[in-house]
PDB file of C-alpha atoms in Angstrom:
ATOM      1  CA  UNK F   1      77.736  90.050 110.504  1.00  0.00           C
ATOM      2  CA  UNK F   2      80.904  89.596 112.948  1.00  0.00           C
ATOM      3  CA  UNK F   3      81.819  92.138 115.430  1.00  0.00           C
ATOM      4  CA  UNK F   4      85.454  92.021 114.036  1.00  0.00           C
ATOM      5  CA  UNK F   5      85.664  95.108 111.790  1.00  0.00           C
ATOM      6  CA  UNK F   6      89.093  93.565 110.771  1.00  0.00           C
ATOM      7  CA  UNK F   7      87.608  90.260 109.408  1.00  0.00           C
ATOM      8  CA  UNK F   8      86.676  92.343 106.002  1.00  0.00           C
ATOM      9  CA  UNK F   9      90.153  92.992 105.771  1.00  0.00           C
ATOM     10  CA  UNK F  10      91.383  89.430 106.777  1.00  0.00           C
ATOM     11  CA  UNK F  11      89.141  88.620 103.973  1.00  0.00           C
ATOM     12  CA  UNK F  12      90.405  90.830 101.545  1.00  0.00           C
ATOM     13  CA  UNK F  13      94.243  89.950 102.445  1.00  0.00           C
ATOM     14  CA  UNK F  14      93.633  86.256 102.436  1.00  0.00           C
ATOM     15  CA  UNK F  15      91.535  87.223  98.733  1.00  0.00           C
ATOM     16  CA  UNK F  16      94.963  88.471  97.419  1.00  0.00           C
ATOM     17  CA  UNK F  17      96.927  85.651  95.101  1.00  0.00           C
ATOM     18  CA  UNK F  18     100.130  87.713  96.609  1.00  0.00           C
ATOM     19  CA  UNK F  19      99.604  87.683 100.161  1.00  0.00           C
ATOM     20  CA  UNK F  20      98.933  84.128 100.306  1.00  0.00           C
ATOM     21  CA  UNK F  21     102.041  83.312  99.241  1.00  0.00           C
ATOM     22  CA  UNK F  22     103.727  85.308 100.869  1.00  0.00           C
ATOM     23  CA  UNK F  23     102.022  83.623 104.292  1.00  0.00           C
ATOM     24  CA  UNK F  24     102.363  80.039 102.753  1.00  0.00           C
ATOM     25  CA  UNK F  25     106.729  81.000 101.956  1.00  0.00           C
ATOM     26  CA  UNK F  26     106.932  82.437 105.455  1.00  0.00           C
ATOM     27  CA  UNK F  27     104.943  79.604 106.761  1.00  0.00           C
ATOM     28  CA  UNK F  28     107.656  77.095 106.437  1.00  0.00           C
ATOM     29  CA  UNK F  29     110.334  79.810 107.280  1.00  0.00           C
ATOM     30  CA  UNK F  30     111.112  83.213 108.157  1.00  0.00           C
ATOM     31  CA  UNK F  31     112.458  84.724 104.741  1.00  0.00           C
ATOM     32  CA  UNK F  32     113.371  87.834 103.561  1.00  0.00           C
ATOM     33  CA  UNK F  33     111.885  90.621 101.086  1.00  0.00           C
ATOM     34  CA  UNK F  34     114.723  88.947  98.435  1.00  0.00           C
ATOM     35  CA  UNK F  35     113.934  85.915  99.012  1.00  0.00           C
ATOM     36  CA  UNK F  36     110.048  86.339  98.854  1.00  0.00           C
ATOM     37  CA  UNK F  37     110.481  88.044  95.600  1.00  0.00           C
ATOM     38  CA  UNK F  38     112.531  85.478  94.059  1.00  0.00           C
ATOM     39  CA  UNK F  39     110.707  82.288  95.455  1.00  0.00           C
ATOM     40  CA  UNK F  40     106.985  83.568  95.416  1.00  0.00           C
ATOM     41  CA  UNK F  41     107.773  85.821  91.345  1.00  0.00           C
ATOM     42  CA  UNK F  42     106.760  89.244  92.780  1.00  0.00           C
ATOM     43  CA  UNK F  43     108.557  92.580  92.691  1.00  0.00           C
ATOM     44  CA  UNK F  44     110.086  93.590  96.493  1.00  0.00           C
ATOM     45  CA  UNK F  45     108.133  96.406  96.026  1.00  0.00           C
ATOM     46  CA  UNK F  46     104.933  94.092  95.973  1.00  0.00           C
ATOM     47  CA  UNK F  47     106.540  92.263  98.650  1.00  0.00           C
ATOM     48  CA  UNK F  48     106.728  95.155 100.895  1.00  0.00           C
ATOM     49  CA  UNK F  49     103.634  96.148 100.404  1.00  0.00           C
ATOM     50  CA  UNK F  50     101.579  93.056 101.076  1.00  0.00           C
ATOM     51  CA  UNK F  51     103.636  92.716 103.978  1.00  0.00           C
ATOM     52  CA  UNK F  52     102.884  95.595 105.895  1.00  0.00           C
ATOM     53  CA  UNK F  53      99.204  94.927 105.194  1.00  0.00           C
ATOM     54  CA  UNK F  54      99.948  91.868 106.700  1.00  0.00           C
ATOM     55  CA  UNK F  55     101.706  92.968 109.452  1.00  0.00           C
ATOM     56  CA  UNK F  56      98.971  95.467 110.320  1.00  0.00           C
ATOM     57  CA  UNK F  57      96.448  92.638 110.849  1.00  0.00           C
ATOM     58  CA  UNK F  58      98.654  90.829 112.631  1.00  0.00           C
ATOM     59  CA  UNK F  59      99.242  88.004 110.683  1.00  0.00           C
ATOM     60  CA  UNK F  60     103.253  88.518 109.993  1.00  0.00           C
ATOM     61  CA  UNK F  61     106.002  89.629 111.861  1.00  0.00           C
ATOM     62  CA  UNK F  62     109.623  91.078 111.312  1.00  0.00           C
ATOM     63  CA  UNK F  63     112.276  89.728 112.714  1.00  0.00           C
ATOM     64  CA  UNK F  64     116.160  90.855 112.176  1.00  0.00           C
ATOM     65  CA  UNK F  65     118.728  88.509 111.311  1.00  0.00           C
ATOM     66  CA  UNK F  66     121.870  89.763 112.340  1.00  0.00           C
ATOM     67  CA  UNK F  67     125.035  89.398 110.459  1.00  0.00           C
ATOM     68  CA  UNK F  68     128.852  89.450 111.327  1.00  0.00           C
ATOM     69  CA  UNK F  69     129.927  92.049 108.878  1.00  0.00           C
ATOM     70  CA  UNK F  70     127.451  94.747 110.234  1.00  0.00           C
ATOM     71  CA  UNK F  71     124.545  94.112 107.412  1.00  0.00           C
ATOM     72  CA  UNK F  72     121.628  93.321 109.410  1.00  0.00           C
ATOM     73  CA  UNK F  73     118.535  92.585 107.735  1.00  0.00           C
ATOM     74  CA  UNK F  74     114.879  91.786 107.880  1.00  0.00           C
ATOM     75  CA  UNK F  75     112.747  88.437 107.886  1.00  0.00           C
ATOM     76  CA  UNK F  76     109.415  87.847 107.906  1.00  0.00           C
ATOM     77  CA  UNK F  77     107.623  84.866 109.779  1.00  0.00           C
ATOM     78  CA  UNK F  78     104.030  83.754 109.597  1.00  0.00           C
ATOM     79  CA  UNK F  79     101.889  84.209 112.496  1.00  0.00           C
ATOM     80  CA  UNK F  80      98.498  83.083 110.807  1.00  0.00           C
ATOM     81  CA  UNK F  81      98.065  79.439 111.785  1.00  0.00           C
ATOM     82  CA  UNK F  82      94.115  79.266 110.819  1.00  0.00           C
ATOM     83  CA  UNK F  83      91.228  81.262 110.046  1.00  0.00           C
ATOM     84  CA  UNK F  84      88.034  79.679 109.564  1.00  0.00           C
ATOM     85  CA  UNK F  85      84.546  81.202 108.764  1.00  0.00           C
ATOM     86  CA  UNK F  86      81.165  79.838 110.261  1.00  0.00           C
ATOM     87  CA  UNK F  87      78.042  80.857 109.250  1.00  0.00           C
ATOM     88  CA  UNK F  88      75.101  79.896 112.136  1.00  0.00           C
ATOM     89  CA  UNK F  89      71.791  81.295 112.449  1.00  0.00           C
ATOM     90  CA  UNK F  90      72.162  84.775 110.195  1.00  0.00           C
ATOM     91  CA  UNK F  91      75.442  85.730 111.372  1.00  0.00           C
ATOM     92  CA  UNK F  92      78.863  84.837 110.660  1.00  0.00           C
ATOM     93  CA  UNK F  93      81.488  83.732 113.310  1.00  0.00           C
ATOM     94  CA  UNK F  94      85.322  84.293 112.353  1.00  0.00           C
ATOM     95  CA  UNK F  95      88.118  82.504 114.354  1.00  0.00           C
ATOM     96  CA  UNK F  96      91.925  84.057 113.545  1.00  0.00           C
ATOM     97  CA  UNK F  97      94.637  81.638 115.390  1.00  0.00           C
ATOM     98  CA  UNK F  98      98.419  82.679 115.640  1.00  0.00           C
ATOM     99  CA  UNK F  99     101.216  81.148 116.765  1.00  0.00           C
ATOM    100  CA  UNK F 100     103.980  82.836 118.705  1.00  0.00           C
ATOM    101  CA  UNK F 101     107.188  82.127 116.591  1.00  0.00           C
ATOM    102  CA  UNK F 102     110.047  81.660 119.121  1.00  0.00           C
ATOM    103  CA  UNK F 103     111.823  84.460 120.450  1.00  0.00           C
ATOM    104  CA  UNK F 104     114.986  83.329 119.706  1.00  0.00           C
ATOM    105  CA  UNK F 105     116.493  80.631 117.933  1.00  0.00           C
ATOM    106  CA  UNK F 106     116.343  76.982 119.595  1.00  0.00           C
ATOM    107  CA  UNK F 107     113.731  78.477 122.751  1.00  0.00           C
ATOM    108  CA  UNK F 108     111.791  75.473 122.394  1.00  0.00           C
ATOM    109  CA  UNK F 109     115.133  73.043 122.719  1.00  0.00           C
ATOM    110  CA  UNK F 110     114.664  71.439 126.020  1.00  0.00           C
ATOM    111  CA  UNK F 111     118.469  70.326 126.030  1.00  0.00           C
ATOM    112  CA  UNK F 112     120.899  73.508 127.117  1.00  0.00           C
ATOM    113  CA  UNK F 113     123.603  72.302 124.348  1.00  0.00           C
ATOM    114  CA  UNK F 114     121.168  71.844 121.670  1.00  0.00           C
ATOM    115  CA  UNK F 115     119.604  75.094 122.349  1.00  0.00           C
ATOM    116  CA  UNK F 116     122.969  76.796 122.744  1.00  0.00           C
ATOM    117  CA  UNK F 117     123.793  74.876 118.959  1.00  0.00           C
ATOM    118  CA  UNK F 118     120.391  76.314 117.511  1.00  0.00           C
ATOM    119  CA  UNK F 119     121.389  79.617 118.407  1.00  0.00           C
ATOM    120  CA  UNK F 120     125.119  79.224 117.428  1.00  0.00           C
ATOM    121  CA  UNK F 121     123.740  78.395 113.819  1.00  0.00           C
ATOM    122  CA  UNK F 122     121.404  81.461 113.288  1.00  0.00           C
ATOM    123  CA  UNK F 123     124.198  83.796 114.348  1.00  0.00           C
TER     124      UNK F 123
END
């Protein structure tokens, strides 16, 4: 078996209907517990929960959205890009990729003003 203790619970997490789409929603975007519940038809209860399981693996992260009027809140973003499962001579070899979502909006602009225009938008 792997040397991972943690790929049991990868597997279990990635087994769970909810936690999948809660990584394929934040996948595409970093949403919030509200939105999660609404687009993926779960409780925010069962949102938070699957999230922090997620989070403890690694495989999610919060970020906080800031707002004008004081109300900050929480998003969630994917860091699971792939996790495959090989099975070679008796034993089983896991690979868990993650991305690093950008620090800040527009980091990966390579033009100052369109950077500067990312960020201006996410304010």
């Amino acid at each position: 078996m792997s040397e991972d203790p943690a790929v049991g619970d990868i597997l279990d997490l990635l087994s769970d209907e909810y936690a999948r789409d809660i990584l394929a929603a934040t996948s595409v975007k970093p949403m919030s517990a509200k939105q999660l519940a609404d687009q993926c038809e779960m409780s925010q209860p069962t949102v938070y929960r699957r999230v922090e399981w997620l989070r403890e693996h690694g495989l999610i992260e919060e970020q906080t959205r800031i707002e004008t009027g004081g109300n900050d809140y929480s998003v969630f973003a994917a860091t699971l890009s792939e996790f495959s499962l090989a099975l070679a001579d008796g034993d089983f070899e896991t690979d868990v990729e993650r991305t690093e979502p950008p620090a800040f909006p527009g980091q990966d602009e390579q033009d100052t003003a369109d950077r500067f225009t990312k960020m201006w938008e996410n304010l």
